[in-house]
Coordinates of C-alpha atoms and ligand atoms in Angstrom, one line a residue:
M9 CA 137.7 136.3 62.8
I10 CA 138.5 135.2 66.4
Y11 CA 141.0 132.4 66.8
R12 CA 140.3 130.0 69.7
E13 CA 141.2 126.4 70.2
T14 CA 138.7 124.0 68.6
I15 CA 137.2 121.6 71.2
L16 CA 137.5 117.8 70.4
T17 CA 135.0 115.6 71.8
T18 CA 133.5 112.1 71.1
I19 CA 130.1 112.9 73.1
P20 CA 127.3 113.9 70.8
T21 CA 125.1 115.5 73.6
I22 CA 128.1 117.8 74.5
A23 CA 128.4 119.0 70.7
A24 CA 124.7 119.5 70.6
G25 CA 124.9 121.6 73.7
L26 CA 127.1 123.8 71.8
I27 CA 124.9 124.0 68.9
K28 CA 122.0 125.1 71.1
Q29 CA 124.5 127.9 72.4
G30 CA 124.9 129.3 68.8
W31 CA 128.2 127.7 68.2
V32 CA 129.5 126.0 65.0
V33 CA 130.6 122.2 65.5
A34 CA 131.5 119.6 62.7
F35 CA 130.2 116.2 62.8
P36 CA 130.6 112.9 60.9
T37 CA 127.8 111.7 58.5
E38 CA 128.0 108.5 56.3
T39 CA 129.0 110.7 53.3
V40 CA 131.7 113.3 54.6
Y41 CA 132.0 115.5 57.7
G42 CA 129.5 118.4 58.0
L43 CA 130.0 121.9 59.6
G44 CA 126.7 122.7 61.4
A45 CA 124.7 125.4 63.0
S46 CA 121.2 125.6 64.0
V47 CA 119.2 126.6 60.8
F48 CA 117.3 129.5 62.7
D49 CA 120.5 131.1 64.2
E50 CA 121.4 133.7 61.6
A51 CA 124.8 134.5 63.4
A52 CA 125.9 131.1 63.7
V53 CA 124.9 130.3 60.1
A54 CA 127.1 133.4 58.9
R55 CA 130.1 131.9 60.9
I56 CA 130.0 128.6 58.9
F57 CA 130.4 130.9 55.8
E58 CA 133.2 132.8 57.2
A59 CA 135.0 129.6 58.7
K60 CA 134.9 127.9 55.4
R61 CA 135.4 130.9 53.4
R62 CA 132.3 129.8 51.4
P63 CA 131.0 132.2 48.7
A64 CA 127.5 133.5 50.0
D65 CA 125.8 132.3 46.9
N66 CA 126.1 128.7 47.8
P67 CA 123.2 127.3 49.5
L68 CA 123.5 125.0 52.8
I69 CA 121.6 121.5 53.3
A70 CA 119.6 121.4 56.6
H71 CA 120.0 118.2 58.5
I72 CA 117.4 116.5 60.3
G73 CA 117.1 114.0 63.3
S74 CA 113.6 112.8 62.7
L75 CA 111.1 112.9 59.7
D76 CA 108.5 115.2 61.6
Q77 CA 111.2 118.0 61.2
I78 CA 110.7 118.1 57.5
E79 CA 107.4 120.3 58.3
Q80 CA 109.7 123.0 60.0
L81 CA 111.6 123.3 56.9
A82 CA 109.6 122.7 53.6
S83 CA 106.3 124.6 52.8
E84 CA 105.2 121.7 50.5
L85 CA 106.2 118.3 49.4
R86 CA 104.7 116.8 46.1
P87 CA 103.6 113.3 46.1
Y88 CA 106.9 112.0 44.3
T89 CA 109.1 113.7 47.1
R90 CA 107.1 111.6 49.8
S91 CA 107.8 108.5 47.8
L92 CA 111.7 109.4 47.6
I93 CA 111.6 110.4 51.4
E94 CA 110.1 106.9 52.3
N95 CA 112.7 105.0 50.2
F96 CA 116.1 107.2 50.9
F97 CA 115.7 108.7 54.3
P98 CA 117.5 108.3 56.2
G99 CA 120.7 108.1 54.1
P100 CA 123.1 109.8 51.6
F101 CA 120.4 111.6 49.7
T102 CA 119.4 115.4 49.9
I103 CA 116.0 116.5 48.5
V104 CA 115.5 120.2 47.3
V105 CA 112.1 121.6 48.3
K106 CA 110.2 125.0 48.7
K107 CA 111.4 126.4 52.1
R108 CA 109.0 127.7 54.8
E109 CA 109.3 131.5 55.0
Q110 CA 110.7 131.3 58.5
I111 CA 113.9 129.9 57.4
P112 CA 116.5 132.6 57.2
L113 CA 117.6 133.5 53.7
I114 CA 121.4 133.2 54.7
A115 CA 121.1 129.5 55.0
T116 CA 119.6 129.2 51.4
A117 CA 121.8 131.9 49.9
G118 CA 118.6 133.8 49.0
L119 CA 116.8 131.2 47.3
D120 CA 113.2 130.1 48.1
T121 CA 114.2 126.5 48.1
I122 CA 116.1 124.4 50.8
G123 CA 118.0 121.2 50.8
V124 CA 117.1 118.7 53.3
R125 CA 118.6 115.5 54.4
M126 CA 118.4 112.8 57.0
P127 CA 121.9 111.2 57.9
R128 CA 121.8 107.4 58.8
H129 CA 125.0 107.6 60.5
P130 CA 124.3 106.6 64.3
L131 CA 126.5 109.2 65.8
A132 CA 125.0 111.9 63.5
Q133 CA 121.7 110.8 64.3
R134 CA 122.3 111.1 68.2
F135 CA 123.8 114.4 67.8
L136 CA 121.1 115.7 65.7
A137 CA 118.3 114.2 68.2
A138 CA 120.1 116.1 70.9
C139 CA 120.2 119.3 68.8
G140 CA 116.3 119.1 68.5
T141 CA 116.2 121.4 65.6
P142 CA 117.5 121.0 62.0
V143 CA 121.2 121.7 61.6
V144 CA 122.3 123.4 58.3
A145 CA 125.9 121.9 57.3
P146 CA 128.2 122.1 54.4
S147 CA 131.0 119.6 54.1
A148 CA 133.5 120.7 56.9
N149 CA 136.4 121.8 54.5
L150 CA 137.8 125.1 53.5
S151 CA 135.9 126.0 50.3
G152 CA 137.7 124.5 47.1
R153 CA 139.6 121.6 49.1
P154 CA 138.7 117.9 49.1
S155 CA 135.6 117.3 51.5
P156 CA 136.7 115.8 54.7
T157 CA 136.2 112.1 55.4
T158 CA 138.0 112.0 58.8
W159 CA 138.1 114.2 61.8
K160 CA 141.6 115.1 61.4
A161 CA 141.0 116.3 58.0
V162 CA 138.5 118.8 59.5
F163 CA 141.0 119.6 61.9
E164 CA 143.7 120.3 59.3
D165 CA 141.3 123.0 57.5
L166 CA 139.4 124.4 60.4
N167 CA 141.2 124.1 63.7
G168 CA 140.8 127.5 65.3
R169 CA 138.1 128.7 63.0
I170 CA 135.5 126.7 64.1
D171 CA 134.1 125.8 68.0
C172 CA 134.1 122.0 68.0
I173 CA 134.7 118.7 66.3
L174 CA 132.6 115.5 67.1
Q175 CA 135.1 113.0 66.5
G176 CA 133.9 109.7 64.9
E177 CA 135.3 107.2 62.4
A178 CA 136.3 107.7 59.0
T179 CA 133.1 108.3 57.0
E180 CA 131.8 105.0 55.0
I181 CA 131.0 106.4 51.7
G182 CA 133.4 108.9 51.2
L183 CA 131.5 111.1 48.6
E184 CA 128.9 113.9 49.3
S185 CA 125.2 113.0 49.0
T186 CA 122.9 112.7 46.1
V187 CA 121.2 116.0 45.6
V188 CA 117.8 115.8 43.8
D189 CA 115.5 119.2 43.0
C190 CA 112.1 118.0 43.9
T191 CA 110.4 121.2 42.9
G192 CA 109.3 120.6 39.3
D193 CA 106.9 118.2 38.1
H194 CA 109.6 115.4 38.1
P195 CA 112.9 115.0 40.2
V196 CA 116.2 116.2 38.7
V197 CA 119.5 115.1 40.1
L198 CA 121.6 118.1 40.6
R199 CA 124.7 116.2 42.2
Q200 CA 125.2 112.6 41.8
G201 CA 126.1 110.5 44.9
S202 CA 125.9 106.8 46.0
V203 CA 122.2 106.7 45.4
S204 CA 122.1 106.4 41.7
L205 CA 119.8 107.7 39.0
G206 CA 118.8 104.1 38.6
E207 CA 117.9 103.5 42.0
I208 CA 115.9 107.0 42.0
R209 CA 114.2 105.9 38.8
S210 CA 113.0 102.6 40.3
V211 CA 110.9 104.7 42.7
V212 CA 110.2 107.6 40.4
P213 CA 110.6 106.6 36.7
A214 CA 110.5 110.4 35.3
A215 CA 113.7 111.3 37.3
V216 CA 116.4 112.9 35.0
L217 CA 119.9 113.8 35.5
G218 CA 120.3 117.8 35.5
S219 CA 122.5 119.5 32.7
D220 CA 125.8 120.5 33.2
P221 CA 126.0 122.7 36.1
D222 CA 129.0 124.7 34.5
D223 CA 126.6 125.4 31.7
E224 CA 125.4 129.2 32.6
Q225 CA 121.9 128.4 31.0
S226 CA 121.3 125.9 33.9
P227 CA 122.2 127.9 36.9
R228 CA 119.9 125.5 39.3
S229 CA 122.6 123.9 41.5
P230 CA 124.7 127.0 42.6
G231 CA 127.4 124.9 44.6
L232 CA 128.5 123.0 41.4
R233 CA 129.5 126.0 39.6
H234 CA 132.2 126.8 42.1
K235 CA 135.7 125.2 42.1
H236 CA 135.6 121.8 43.9
Y237 CA 137.2 119.0 45.3
S238 CA 140.8 120.1 44.2
P239 CA 144.0 118.9 45.8
T240 CA 147.0 121.2 45.1
A241 CA 148.5 118.4 43.1
K242 CA 147.4 118.3 39.2
V243 CA 144.8 115.6 38.8
Q244 CA 145.1 113.6 35.6
I245 CA 142.8 110.7 34.4
V246 CA 143.8 107.8 32.7
S247 CA 141.9 104.9 31.2
E248 CA 144.1 102.3 32.6
A249 CA 146.9 102.0 35.0
S250 CA 149.5 101.6 32.4
E251 CA 149.0 105.0 31.1
A252 CA 150.1 106.5 34.3
R253 CA 153.7 107.5 34.5
P254 CA 155.6 106.6 37.7
E255 CA 158.0 109.6 38.7
A256 CA 159.4 110.5 42.0
D257 CA 156.4 113.1 42.6
S258 CA 153.8 111.1 41.1
A259 CA 150.8 109.1 42.6
F260 CA 148.3 106.6 41.4
I261 CA 144.7 105.6 42.5
G262 CA 142.7 103.2 40.8
L263 CA 141.6 99.5 40.3
G264 CA 144.3 98.3 38.0
R265 CA 147.8 97.2 39.0
D266 CA 150.5 97.5 36.2
G267 CA 153.6 96.5 38.5
A268 CA 155.1 100.2 38.2
V269 CA 156.0 101.7 41.5
F270 CA 154.7 105.4 42.3
A271 CA 155.8 107.6 45.3
K272 CA 152.3 106.9 46.3
Q273 CA 149.6 104.7 45.5
Y274 CA 146.3 103.2 46.3
I275 CA 144.9 100.0 44.6
A276 CA 141.1 100.1 45.6
R277 CA 139.1 96.6 45.8
D278 CA 136.2 98.1 43.9
A279 CA 134.4 101.5 43.1
T280 CA 132.9 101.6 46.4
D281 CA 136.5 101.3 48.2
Y282 CA 138.0 103.7 45.7
A283 CA 135.1 106.2 46.5
H284 CA 135.9 105.5 50.4
N285 CA 139.5 106.6 49.8
L286 CA 139.6 109.2 47.2
F287 CA 139.3 112.4 49.2
E288 CA 141.7 111.2 51.9
F289 CA 144.2 110.1 49.2
F290 CA 144.0 113.6 47.6
R291 CA 144.8 115.1 51.0
E292 CA 147.8 112.5 51.8
C293 CA 149.3 113.7 48.6
D294 CA 149.1 117.2 49.0
R295 CA 150.9 116.5 52.7
E296 CA 153.6 114.4 50.9
R297 CA 153.9 117.2 48.1
I298 CA 153.0 115.0 45.3
R299 CA 152.8 117.0 42.0
T300 CA 150.5 114.7 39.8
I301 CA 148.0 112.3 40.8
Y302 CA 146.9 109.8 38.1
C303 CA 143.4 108.6 38.7
E304 CA 142.1 105.5 36.8
A305 CA 138.6 105.9 35.3
V306 CA 135.9 103.3 36.2
P307 CA 132.7 102.5 34.5
E308 CA 129.9 104.9 35.1
V309 CA 127.4 102.8 36.9
G310 CA 126.1 102.7 40.6
I311 CA 128.9 104.6 42.5
G312 CA 131.1 105.0 39.6
S313 CA 128.9 107.9 38.3
A314 CA 129.5 110.0 41.3
L315 CA 133.2 108.9 41.5
M316 CA 133.9 110.0 38.0
D317 CA 131.9 113.2 38.5
R318 CA 134.3 114.1 41.3
I319 CA 137.5 113.1 39.8
R320 CA 136.4 115.1 36.8
R321 CA 135.9 118.1 38.8
A322 CA 139.2 117.7 40.5
A323 CA 140.9 117.3 37.2
Q324 CA 139.5 120.6 36.2
G325 CA 140.5 122.3 39.4
Ligands
TXA26 O1 126.9 114.7 52.0 C1 126.5 115.8 52.1 O2 125.5 116.3 51.4 C2 127.5 117.0 52.9 C3 127.1 116.2 54.3 C4 127.6 116.9 55.3 O3 125.7 116.2 54.5 N1 127.2 117.9 52.8 C5 127.6 118.6 51.6 O4 127.3 120.2 51.6 O5 128.2 118.1 50.7 P1 127.9 121.0 50.5 O6 127.3 122.5 51.0 O7 129.2 120.9 50.6 O8 127.2 120.7 49.4 C6 125.7 121.2 49.0 C7 125.4 120.9 47.8 C8 126.2 122.1 46.8 O9 126.2 121.9 45.5 C9 124.7 123.2 46.8 O10 124.8 124.0 45.8 C10 123.5 122.1 46.8 O11 124.0 121.3 47.5 N2 122.4 122.8 47.3 C11 122.2 123.1 48.6 N3 120.8 123.8 48.7 C12 120.3 123.8 47.5 C13 119.2 124.4 47.0 N4 118.5 125.1 47.6 N5 119.0 124.4 45.8 C14 120.0 123.7 44.7 N6 121.0 123.3 45.3 C15 121.2 123.3 46.6
MG27 MG1 131.1 120.9 49.9

């Protein structure tokens, strides 16, 4: 892999110009930062996998700047998929649909389906509009590390391995998008996110949660079988703050306050604030050589479901 300095810019048209030349560019969205390349440029897409050290069997999400680009990606849309698009695009929501033949198989890891998402983040929208083509983008972290919610986290993992970072603010939501398989006769949630199952059901009542992706019987969301979201520190889930043990090298993140003093701690205002801060907290703990991170469990409603999903994966890591 050729090492060259990664360009930093705040100007979306500059970042988009590099995409058009076949380069790979990280950009902010409302969920996490993504690492993008033109969906039709096989060499550039290959460089995404190389830069992230991503397993080749893990498909990418194509990001669109306008609704009409769906036609370039999807070969067919079910009526319920159109309802989901009307309600949740643009936003932290990804549909998996049958792909057009023209989409290179490297982007979809050999699958005949493709994930499609239209971010609502203003800078992402300006960038995608200027690219003029759908941009495939996984989260812009080294594979297995927590997804990046700041451009500095992208820089920490990928400086010298990618061509450019479009610098924005810390991302609003902090967890990756809800991924919904829309190829069957009803929607199946493959990955939970800030758009909850309840919200999806209010549009399509037949929607269900997919079964455990670690279960080999249900290999429908390839990415979720891989190790995920893990800091180097050990993550331990506690049902309340008082169960966490303050030690010289332990940290706490949660909603409760017990008066105990940890080497590092973050008391979140609510589950939304907890989600917004989780991945960056994990990274800070690694930078400060924390050995145990106690994460307080939250009720699994709304974003709490996605938050607990990510914390459980980190605890397995
Ligand atoms: O919020 C997000 O979704 C961020 C931002 C950058 O948009 N992207 C992201 O991408 O999290 P990534 O690659 O880290 O996660 C994509 C997930 C993986 O679990 C992958 O397996 C699943 O979506 N996925 C993508 N395409 C799929 C497909 N055709 N069928 C089933 N699952 C798919
Ligand atoms: Mg990822």
